[in-house]
Coordinates of C-alpha atoms and ligand atoms in Angstrom, one line a residue:
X1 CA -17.8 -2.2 -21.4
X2 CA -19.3 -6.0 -22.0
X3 CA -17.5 -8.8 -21.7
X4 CA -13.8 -10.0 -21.4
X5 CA -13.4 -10.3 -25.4
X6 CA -14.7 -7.2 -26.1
X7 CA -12.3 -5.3 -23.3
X8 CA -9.4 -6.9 -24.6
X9 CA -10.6 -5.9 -28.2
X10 CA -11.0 -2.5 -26.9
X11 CA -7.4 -2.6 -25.5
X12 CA -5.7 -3.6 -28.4
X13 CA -7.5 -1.0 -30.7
X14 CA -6.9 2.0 -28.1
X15 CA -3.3 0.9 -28.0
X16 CA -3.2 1.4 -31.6
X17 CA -5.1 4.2 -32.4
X18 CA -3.0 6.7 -29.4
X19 CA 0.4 5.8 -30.6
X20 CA 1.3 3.0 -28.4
X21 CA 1.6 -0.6 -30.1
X22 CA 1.3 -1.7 -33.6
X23 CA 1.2 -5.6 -35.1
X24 CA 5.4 -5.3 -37.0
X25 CA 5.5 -4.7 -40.4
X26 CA 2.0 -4.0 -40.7
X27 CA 1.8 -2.9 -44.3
X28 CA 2.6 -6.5 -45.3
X29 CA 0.0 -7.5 -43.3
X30 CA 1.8 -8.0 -40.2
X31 CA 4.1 -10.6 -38.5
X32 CA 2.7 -13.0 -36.0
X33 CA 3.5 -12.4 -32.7
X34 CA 5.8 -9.8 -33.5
X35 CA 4.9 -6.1 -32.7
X36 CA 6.0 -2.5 -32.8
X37 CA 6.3 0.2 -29.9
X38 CA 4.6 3.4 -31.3
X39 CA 5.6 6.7 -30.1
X40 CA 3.4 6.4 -26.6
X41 CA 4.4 2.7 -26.2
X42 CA 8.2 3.7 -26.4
X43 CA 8.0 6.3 -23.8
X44 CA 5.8 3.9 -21.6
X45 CA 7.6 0.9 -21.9
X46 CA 10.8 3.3 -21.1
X47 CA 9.4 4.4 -18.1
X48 CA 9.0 0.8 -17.1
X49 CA 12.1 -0.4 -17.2
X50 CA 13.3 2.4 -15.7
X51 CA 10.8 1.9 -12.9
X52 CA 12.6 -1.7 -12.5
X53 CA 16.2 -0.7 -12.9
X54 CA 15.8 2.0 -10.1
X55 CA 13.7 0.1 -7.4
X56 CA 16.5 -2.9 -8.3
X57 CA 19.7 -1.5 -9.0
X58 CA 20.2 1.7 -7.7
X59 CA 18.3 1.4 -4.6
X60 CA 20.3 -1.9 -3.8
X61 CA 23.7 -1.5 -2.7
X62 CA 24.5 -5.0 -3.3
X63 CA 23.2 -5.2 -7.2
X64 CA 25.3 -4.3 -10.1
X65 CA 23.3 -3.7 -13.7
X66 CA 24.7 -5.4 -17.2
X67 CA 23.7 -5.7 -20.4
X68 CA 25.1 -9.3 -22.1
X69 CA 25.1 -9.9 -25.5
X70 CA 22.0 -11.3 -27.6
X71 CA 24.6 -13.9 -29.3
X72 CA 26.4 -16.6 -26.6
X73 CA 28.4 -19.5 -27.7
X74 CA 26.0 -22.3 -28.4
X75 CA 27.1 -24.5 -25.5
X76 CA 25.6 -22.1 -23.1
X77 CA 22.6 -23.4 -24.6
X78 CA 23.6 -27.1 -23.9
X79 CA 24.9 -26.2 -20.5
X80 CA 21.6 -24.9 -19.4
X81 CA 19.3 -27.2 -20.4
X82 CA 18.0 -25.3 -23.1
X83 CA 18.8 -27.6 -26.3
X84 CA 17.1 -30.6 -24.8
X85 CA 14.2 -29.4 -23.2
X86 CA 13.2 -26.4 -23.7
X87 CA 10.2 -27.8 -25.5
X88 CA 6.7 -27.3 -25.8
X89 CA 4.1 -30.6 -26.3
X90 CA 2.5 -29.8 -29.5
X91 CA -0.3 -31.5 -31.4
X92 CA -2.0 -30.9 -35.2
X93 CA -5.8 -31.0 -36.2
X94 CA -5.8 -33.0 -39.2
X95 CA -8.7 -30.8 -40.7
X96 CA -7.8 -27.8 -39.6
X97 CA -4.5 -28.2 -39.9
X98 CA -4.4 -25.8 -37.0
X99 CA -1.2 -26.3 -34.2
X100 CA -2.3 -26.0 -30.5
X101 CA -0.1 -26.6 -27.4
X102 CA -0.9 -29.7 -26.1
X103 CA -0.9 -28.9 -22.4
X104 CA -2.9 -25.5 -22.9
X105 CA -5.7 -27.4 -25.2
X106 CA -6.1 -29.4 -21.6
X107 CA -5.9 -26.3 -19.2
X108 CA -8.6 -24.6 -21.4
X109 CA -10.7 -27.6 -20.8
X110 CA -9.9 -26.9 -17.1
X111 CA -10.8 -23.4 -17.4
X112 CA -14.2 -24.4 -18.6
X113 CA -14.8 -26.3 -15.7
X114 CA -14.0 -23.5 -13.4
X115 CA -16.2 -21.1 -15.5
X116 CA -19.0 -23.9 -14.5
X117 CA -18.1 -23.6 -10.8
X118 CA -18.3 -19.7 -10.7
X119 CA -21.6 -20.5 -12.3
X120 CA -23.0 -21.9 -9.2
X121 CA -21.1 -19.4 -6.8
X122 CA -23.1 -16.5 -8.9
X123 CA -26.2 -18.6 -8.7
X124 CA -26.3 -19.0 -5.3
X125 CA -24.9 -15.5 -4.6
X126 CA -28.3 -14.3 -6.1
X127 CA -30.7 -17.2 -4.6
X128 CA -29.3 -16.3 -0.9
X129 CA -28.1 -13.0 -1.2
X130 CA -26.4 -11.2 1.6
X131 CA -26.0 -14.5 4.0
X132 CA -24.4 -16.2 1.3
X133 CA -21.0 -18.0 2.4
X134 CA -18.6 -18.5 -0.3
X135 CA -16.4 -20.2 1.4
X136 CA -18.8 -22.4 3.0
X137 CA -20.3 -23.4 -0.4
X138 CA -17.1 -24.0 -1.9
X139 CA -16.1 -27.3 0.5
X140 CA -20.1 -28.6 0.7
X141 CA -22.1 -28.3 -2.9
X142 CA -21.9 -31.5 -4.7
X143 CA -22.2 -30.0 -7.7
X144 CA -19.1 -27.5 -7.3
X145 CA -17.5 -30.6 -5.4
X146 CA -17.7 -32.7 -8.5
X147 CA -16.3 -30.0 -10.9
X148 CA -13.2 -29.6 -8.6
X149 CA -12.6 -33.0 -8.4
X150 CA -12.7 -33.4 -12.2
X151 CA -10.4 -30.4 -12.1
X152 CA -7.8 -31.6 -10.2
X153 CA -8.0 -34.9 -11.0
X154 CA -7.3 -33.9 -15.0
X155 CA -4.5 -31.3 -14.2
X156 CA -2.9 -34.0 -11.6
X157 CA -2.4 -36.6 -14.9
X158 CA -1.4 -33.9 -17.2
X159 CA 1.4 -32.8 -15.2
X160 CA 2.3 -36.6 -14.3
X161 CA 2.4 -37.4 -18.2
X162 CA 4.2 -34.2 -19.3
X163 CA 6.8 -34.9 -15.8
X164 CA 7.2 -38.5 -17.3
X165 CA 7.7 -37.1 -21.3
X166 CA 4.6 -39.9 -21.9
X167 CA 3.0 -37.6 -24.9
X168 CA 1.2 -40.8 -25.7
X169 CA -1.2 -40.4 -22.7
X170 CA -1.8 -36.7 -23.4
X171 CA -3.1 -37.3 -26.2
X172 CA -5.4 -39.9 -24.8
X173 CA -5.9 -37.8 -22.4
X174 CA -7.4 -35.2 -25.3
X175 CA -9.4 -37.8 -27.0
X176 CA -11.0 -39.6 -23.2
X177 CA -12.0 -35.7 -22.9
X178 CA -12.9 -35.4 -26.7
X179 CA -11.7 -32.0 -26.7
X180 CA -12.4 -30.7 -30.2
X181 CA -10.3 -27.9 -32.2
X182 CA -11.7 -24.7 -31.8
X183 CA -11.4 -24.2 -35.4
X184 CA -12.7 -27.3 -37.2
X185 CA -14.9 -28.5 -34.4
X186 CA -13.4 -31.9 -34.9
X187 CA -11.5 -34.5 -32.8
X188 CA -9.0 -35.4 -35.5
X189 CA -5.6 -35.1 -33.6
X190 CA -2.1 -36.2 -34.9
X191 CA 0.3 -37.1 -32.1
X192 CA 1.6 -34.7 -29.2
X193 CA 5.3 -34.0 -30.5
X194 CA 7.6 -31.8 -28.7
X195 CA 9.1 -28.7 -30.2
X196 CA 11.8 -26.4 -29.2
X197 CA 11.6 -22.8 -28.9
X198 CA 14.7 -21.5 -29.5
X199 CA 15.2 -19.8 -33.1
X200 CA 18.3 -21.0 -34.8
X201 CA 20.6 -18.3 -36.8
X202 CA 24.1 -19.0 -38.2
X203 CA 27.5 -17.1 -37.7
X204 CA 29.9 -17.1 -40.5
X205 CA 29.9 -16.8 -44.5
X206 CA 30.3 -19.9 -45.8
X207 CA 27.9 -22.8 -45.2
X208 CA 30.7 -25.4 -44.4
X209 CA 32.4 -23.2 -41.6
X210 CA 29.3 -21.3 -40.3
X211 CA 28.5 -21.9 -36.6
X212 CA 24.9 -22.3 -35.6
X213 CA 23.6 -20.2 -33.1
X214 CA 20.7 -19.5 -31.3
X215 CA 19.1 -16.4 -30.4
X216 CA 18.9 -16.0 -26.2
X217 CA 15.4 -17.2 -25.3
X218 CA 16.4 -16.1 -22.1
X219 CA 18.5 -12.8 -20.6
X220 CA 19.6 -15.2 -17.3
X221 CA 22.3 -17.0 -19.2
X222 CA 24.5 -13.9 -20.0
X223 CA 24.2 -13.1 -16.1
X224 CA 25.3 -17.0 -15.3
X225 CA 28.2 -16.4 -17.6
X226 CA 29.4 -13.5 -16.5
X227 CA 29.0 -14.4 -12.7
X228 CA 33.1 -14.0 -11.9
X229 CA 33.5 -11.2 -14.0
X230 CA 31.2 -8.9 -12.7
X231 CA 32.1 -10.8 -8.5
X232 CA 35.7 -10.1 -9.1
X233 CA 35.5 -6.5 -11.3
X234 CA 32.8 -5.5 -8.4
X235 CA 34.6 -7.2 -5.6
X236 CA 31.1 -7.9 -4.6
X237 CA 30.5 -10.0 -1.5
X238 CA 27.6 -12.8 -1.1
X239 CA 24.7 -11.8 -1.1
X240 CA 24.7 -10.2 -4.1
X241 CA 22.4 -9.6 -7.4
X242 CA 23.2 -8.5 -10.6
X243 CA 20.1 -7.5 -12.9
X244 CA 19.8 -7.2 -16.6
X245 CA 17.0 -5.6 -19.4
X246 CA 17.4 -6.6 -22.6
X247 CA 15.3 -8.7 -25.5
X248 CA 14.9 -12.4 -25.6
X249 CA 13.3 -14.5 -28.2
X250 CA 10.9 -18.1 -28.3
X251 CA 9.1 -19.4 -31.5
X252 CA 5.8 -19.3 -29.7
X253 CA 3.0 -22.1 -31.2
X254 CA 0.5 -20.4 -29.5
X255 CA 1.0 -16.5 -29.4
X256 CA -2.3 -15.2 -29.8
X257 CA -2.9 -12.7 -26.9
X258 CA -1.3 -9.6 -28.3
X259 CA 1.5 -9.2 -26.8
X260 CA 1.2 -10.8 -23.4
X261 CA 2.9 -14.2 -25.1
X262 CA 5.3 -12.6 -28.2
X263 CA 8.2 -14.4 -30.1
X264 CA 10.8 -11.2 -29.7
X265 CA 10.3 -9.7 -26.1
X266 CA 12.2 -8.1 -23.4
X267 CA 12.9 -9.2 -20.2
X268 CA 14.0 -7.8 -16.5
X269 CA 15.7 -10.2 -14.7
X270 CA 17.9 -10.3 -11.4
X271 CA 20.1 -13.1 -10.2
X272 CA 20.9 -13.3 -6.6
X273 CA 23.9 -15.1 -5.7
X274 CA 23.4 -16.6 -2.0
X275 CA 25.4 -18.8 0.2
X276 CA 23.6 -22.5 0.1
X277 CA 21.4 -23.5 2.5
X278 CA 20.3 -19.7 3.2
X279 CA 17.5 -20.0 -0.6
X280 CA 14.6 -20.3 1.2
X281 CA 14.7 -17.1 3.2
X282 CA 15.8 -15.1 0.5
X283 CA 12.9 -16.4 -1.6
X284 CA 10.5 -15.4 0.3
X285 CA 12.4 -12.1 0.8
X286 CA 12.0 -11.0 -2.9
X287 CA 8.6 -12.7 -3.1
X288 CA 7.7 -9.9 -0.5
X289 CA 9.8 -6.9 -2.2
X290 CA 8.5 -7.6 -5.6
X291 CA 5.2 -7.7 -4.9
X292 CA 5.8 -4.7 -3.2
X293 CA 7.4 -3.2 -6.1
X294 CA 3.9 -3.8 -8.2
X295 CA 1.9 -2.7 -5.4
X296 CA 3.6 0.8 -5.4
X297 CA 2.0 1.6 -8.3
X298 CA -1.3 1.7 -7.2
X299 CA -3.2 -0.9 -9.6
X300 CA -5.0 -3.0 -7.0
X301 CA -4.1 -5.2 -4.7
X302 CA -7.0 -7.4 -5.8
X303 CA -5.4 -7.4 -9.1
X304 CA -2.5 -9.7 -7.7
X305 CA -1.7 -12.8 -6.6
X306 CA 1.0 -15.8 -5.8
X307 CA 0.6 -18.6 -7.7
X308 CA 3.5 -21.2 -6.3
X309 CA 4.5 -24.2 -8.0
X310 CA 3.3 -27.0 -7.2
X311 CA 5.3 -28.8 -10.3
X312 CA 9.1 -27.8 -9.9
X313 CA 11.3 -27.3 -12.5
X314 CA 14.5 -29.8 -12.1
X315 CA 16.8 -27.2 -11.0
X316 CA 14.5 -25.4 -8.9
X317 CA 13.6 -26.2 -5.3
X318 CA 10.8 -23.5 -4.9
X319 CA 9.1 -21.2 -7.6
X320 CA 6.3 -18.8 -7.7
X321 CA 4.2 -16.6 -9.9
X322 CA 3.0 -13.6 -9.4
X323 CA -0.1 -13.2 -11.2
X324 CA -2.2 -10.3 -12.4
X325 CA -5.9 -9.9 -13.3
X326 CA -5.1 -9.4 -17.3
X327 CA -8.3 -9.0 -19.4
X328 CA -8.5 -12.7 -20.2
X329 CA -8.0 -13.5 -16.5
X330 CA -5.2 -14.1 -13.8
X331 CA -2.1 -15.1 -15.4
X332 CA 1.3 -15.0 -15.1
X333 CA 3.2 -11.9 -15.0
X334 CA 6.6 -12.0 -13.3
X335 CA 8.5 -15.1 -12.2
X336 CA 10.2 -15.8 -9.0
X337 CA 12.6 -19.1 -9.1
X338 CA 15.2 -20.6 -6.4
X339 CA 17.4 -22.0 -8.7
X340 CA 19.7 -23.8 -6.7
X341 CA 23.7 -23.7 -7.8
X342 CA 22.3 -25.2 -11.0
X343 CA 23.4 -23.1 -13.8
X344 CA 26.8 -21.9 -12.4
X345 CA 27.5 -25.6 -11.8
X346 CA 26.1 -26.5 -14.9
X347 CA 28.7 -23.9 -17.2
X348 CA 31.4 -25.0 -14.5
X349 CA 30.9 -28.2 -15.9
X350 CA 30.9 -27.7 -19.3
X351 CA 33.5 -25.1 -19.6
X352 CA 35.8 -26.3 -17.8
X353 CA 36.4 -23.1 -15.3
X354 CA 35.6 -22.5 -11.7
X355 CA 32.5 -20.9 -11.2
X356 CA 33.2 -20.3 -7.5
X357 CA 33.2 -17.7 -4.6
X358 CA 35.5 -17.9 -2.0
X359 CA 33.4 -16.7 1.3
X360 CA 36.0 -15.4 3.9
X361 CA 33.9 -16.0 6.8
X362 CA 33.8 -19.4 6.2
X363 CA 36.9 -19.6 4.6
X364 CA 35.4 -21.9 1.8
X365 CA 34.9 -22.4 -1.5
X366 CA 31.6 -22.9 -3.0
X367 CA 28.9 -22.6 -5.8
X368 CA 26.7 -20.2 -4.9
X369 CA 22.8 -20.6 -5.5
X370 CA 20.7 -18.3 -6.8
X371 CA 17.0 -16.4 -6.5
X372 CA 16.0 -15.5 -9.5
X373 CA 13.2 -13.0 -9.9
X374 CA 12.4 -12.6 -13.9
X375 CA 9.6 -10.2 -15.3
X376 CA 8.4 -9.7 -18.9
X377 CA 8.7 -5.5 -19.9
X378 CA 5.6 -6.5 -22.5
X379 CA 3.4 -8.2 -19.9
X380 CA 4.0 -5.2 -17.8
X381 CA 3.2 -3.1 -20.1
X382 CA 0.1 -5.1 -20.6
X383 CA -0.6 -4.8 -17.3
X384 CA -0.2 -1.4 -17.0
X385 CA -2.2 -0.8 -20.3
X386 CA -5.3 -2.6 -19.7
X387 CA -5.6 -1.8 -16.5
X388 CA -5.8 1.7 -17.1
X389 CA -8.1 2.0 -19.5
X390 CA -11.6 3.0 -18.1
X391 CA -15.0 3.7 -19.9
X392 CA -16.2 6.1 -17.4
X393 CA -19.9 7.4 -17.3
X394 CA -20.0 11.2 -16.1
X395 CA -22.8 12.9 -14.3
X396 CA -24.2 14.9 -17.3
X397 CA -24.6 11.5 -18.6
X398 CA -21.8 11.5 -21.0
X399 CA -19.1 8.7 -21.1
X400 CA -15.2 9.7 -21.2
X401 CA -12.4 7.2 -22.2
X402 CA -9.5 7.5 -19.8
X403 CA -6.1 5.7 -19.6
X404 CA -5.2 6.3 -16.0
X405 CA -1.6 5.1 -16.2
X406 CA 0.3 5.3 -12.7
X407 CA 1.8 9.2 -13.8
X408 CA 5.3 7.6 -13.0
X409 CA 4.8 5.7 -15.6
X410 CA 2.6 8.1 -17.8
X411 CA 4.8 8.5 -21.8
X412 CA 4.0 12.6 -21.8
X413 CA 3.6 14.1 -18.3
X414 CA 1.7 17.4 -19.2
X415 CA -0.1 19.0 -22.1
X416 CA -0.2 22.8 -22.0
X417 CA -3.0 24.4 -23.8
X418 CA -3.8 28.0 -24.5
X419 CA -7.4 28.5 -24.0
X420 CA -7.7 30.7 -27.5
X421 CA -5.2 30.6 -30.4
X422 CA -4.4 34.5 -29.7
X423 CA -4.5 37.4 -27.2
X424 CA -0.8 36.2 -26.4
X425 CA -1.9 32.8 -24.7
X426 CA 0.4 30.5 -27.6
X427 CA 3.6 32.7 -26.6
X428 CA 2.9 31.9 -23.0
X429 CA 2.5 28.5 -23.5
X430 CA 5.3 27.7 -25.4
X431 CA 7.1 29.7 -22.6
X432 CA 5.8 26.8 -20.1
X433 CA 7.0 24.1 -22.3
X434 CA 10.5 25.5 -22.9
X435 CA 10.5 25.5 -18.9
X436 CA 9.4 22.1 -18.4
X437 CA 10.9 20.1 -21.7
X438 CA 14.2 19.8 -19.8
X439 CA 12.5 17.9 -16.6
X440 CA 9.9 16.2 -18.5
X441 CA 8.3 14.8 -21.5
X442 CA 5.6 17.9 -22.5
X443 CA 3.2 18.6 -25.2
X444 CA 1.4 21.5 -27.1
X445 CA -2.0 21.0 -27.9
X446 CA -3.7 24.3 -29.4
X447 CA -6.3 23.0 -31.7
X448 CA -10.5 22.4 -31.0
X449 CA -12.5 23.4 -27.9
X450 CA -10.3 22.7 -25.1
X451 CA -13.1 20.3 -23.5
X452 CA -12.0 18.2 -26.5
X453 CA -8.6 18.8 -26.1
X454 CA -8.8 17.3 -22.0
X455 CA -10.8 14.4 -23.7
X456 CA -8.0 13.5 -25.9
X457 CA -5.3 14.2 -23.4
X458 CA -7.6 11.7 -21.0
X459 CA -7.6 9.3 -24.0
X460 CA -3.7 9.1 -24.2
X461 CA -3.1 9.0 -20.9
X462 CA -1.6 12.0 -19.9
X463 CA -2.1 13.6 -16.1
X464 CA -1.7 16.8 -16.1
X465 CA -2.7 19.9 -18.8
X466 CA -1.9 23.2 -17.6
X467 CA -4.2 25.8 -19.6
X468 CA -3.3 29.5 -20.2
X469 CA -5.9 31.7 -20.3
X470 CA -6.5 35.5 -19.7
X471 CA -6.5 35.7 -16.3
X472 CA -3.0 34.2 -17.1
X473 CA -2.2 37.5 -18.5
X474 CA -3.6 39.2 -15.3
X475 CA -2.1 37.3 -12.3
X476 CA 0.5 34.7 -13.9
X477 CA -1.6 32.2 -13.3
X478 CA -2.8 28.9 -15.1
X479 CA -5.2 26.0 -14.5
X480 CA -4.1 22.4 -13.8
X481 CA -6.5 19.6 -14.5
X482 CA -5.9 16.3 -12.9
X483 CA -6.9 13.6 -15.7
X484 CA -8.1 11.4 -13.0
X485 CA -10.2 13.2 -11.1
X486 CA -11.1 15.9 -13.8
X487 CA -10.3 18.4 -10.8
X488 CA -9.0 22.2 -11.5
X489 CA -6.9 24.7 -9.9
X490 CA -5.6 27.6 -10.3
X491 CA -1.8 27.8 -9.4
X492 CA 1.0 30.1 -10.0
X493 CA 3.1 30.1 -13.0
X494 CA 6.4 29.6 -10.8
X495 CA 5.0 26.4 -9.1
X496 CA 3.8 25.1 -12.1
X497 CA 7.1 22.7 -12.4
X498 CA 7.2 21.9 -8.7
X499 CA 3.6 20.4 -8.8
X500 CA 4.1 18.2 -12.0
X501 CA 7.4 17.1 -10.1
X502 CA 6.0 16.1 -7.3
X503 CA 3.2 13.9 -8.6
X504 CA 5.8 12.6 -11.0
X505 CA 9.1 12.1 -9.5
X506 CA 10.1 8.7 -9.3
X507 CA 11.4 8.6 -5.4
X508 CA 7.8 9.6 -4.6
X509 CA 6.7 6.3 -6.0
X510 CA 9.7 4.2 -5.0
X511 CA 8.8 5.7 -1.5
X512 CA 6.5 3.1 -1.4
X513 CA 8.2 0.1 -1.6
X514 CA 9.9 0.6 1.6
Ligands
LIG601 N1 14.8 -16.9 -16.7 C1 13.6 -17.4 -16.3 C2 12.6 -17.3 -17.3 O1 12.8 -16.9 -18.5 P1 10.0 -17.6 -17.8 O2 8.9 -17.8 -16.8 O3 10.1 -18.4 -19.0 O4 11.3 -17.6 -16.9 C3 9.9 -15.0 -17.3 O5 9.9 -16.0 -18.2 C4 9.0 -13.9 -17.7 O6 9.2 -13.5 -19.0 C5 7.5 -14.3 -17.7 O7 7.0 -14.2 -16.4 C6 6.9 -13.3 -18.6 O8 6.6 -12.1 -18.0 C7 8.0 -13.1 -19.6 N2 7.8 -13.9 -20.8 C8 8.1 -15.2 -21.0 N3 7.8 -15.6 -22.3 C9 7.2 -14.5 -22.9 C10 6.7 -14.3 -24.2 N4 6.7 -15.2 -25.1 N5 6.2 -13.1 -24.5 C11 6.2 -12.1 -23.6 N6 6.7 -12.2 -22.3 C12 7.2 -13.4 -22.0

């Protein structure tokens, strides 16, 4: 495969042509940002959250699972901070009449520069070869010296205008750097407005006595508000987390990559209720298990990284990224936010009602803060997608396209094929899949050569086929072909179960996040 473009082309048309994710409503020609879980997709993105809500909630003693409402009366939204600034800076081309974020047009321009300073690192690579020092280069070449400092120097004024709500300087800031719009080519830029994201709806019949709404753009809230309910109902003692899955929506300017930025998602977020003063530590405890978490599924360590902030939110008093290596680069996959007492002292306030914990070994009342760890199931599933899918050359010279998704995770575990399409091998078969339907998600594939039918199985991401042939007839045994290795071996009908299991089974997986 070329370059990044034509991966993530590749990715987007593989996940539509095997079943897994379609633009919505794409007989009217689709709905921006919007999309559709195919067959594959929803098993996948099943298996993902399930993933999560294991490792999280039933592995944890001390974390309880809910599942809030969509709807919340608007003043949670005013309480959080939402209303007023949940905004993104947002500026026009006049020609193209084209919207762009503000702050991204900027961090594109950024990008460039680092594209130029990997430039030189490859240039050099190949002018010194094997005693070239990366590192070395990085702190003495002029050149690269120059790019960084024009770097930093542009992100240090964007995030000082955008801190200090002075739009008027990012737009200078856009015109000093005569960034043009991709579209039109041209510098003709309205002002930098901000915009909110949340989508309004209305509750009621009538106009007069409706009550406007919004839809969550966040699951955190309903976990917030809830905070006594589920404390008291649980008699839970601090530390404690309680977790939720469920959709949340933003009117996204820019959504244009897939479904890594989408305007109705899902998200998997866990609250940790702490005593003050203790945030830091637990911080960087579920900076450690959640990177753990990803690493158990075997997708690369070099594929990960921290990215902390360096720019805090107002409530926050340490924050991090965990970023992955997406076709389009390292970006932002799961968030991991101390949030101070914030948002329970927030709603205290504007409710009205205690949102406290009495701590009997201090024999005190207080407001307890919160870790926060927050991950997108689309990004994830992003993750999991692109990363998986391999062009692979093979020795007789042949390519073979395989999704190698972590089998936990995989949407059908096994395909059973008879060899031929008589002789008895179909009634066997079907025999294996009436078997293994009740522990797992199985298919039946019968028709074409069945070289063709591991290619297709290799294609969709499945791990396993178990083939019935006439030695099965002989000795009750079949073949199991590993999808990623292409290996075969013969293994007894009675273990057949066993041996998907084991590869499968989520505690194997889990195992490793210990
Ligand atoms: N409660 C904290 C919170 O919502 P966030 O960084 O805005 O924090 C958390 O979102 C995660 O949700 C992100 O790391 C990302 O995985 C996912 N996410 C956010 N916006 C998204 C979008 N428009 N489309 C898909 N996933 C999104």
């Amino acid at each position: 495969m070329a370059n990044q473009e034509d991966i993530f082309r590749k990715v987007i048309s593989h996940a539509k042509e095997y079943g897994y994710v379609v633009q919505s409503s794409e007989i009217y020609d689709g709905l921006s940002a919007v999309y559709d879980y195919t067959q594959n997709g929803a098993e996948l993105k099943k298996n993902i959250k399930e993933y999560w809500w294991k490792a999280m909630v039933q592995m944890h003693e001390n974390i309880v699972g809910i599942d809030a409402a969509i709807f919340m009366h608007p003043t949670t939204w005013k309480a959080s901070g939402h209303v007023d600034a949940f905004n993104d800076p947002l500026i026009d081309n006049k020609d193209s009449k084209k919207r762009y974020r503000a702050d991204v047009l900027v961090e594109d321009y950024v990008a460039k520069i680092e594209a130029k300073i990997d430039k030189e690192v490859q240039k050099a690579l190949k002018r010194f070869g094997e005693s070239f020092d990366k590192a070395q280069f990085l702190t003495t070449n002029p050149r690269v010296l120059a790019y960084q400092e024009k770097a930093q120097s542009i992100l240090k004024r964007l995030g000082r205008s955008l801190e200090a709500e002075d739009l008027e300087d990012v737009k200078n800031l856009i015109e000093e750097l005569e960034i043009v719009c991709p579209v039109s080519g041209s510098k003709n830029w309205t002002d930098v407005k901000q915009f909110n994201l949340m989508f309004g709806t209305k509750l009621g019949a009538s106009a007069e006595s409706a009550t406007d709404l919004y839809l969550r753009p966040e699951t955190a809230q309903g976990i917030f508000v809830n905070f006594l309910n589920v404390q008291k109902s649980g008699r839970l003692k601090i530390p404690f987390g309680i977790a939720q899955i469920g959709k949340a929506f933003r009117n996204e300017i820019v959504a244009r990559q897939f479904i890594f930025r989408m305007r109705e998602f899902e998200q998997m977020e866990m609250q940790f209720f702490i005593k003050p003063g203790t945030q830091i530590e637990w911080y960087e405890k579920w900076k450690e298990l959640r990177m753990k978490w990803h690493l158990s599924l075997g997708m690369g360590e070099e594929n990960y990284r921290f990215h902390d902030h360096e720019k805090l939110a107002h409530y926050a008093d340490a924050a991090t990224d965990i970023e992955f290596k997406f076709p389009f680069g390292f970006k932002e996959l799961e968030g991991i936010h101390s949030r101070t007492d914030f948002d329970l002292a927030s709603h205290e306030k504007y409710s009205g009602k205690k949102l406290q914990y009495f701590d009997p070994e201090i024999n005190e009342n207080y407001v307890p803060y919160v870790v926060e760890t927050s991950i997108g199931v689309d990004r994830m599933f992003l993750a999991v997608f692109s990363n998986s899918l391999k062009e692979e050359e093979l020795e007789n010279g042949t390519t073979r396209t395989v999704l190698k998704i972590p089998a936990v995770l995989a949407p059908t575990k096994a395909a059973v094929l008879p060899l031929v399409k008589k002789d008895g091998l179909p009634e066997i078969a079907h025999k294996i899949i009436d078997d293994l339907k009740w522990d797992f998600n199985v298919v039946y594939d019968e028709k074409d050569a069945v070289g063709r039918r591991y290619r297709r199985q290799d294609a969709a991401g499945t791990p396993f086929c178990i083939t019935v042939d006439h030695q099965t007839l002989e000795d009750e045994t079949v073949t199991i072909r590993y999808r990623d290795t292409m290996e075969q071996n013969r293994i007894a009908l009675g273990v057949v179960n066993e041996t998907i299991a084991n590869e499968v089974g989520i505690r194997n997986w889990l195992k490793k996040t210990e």
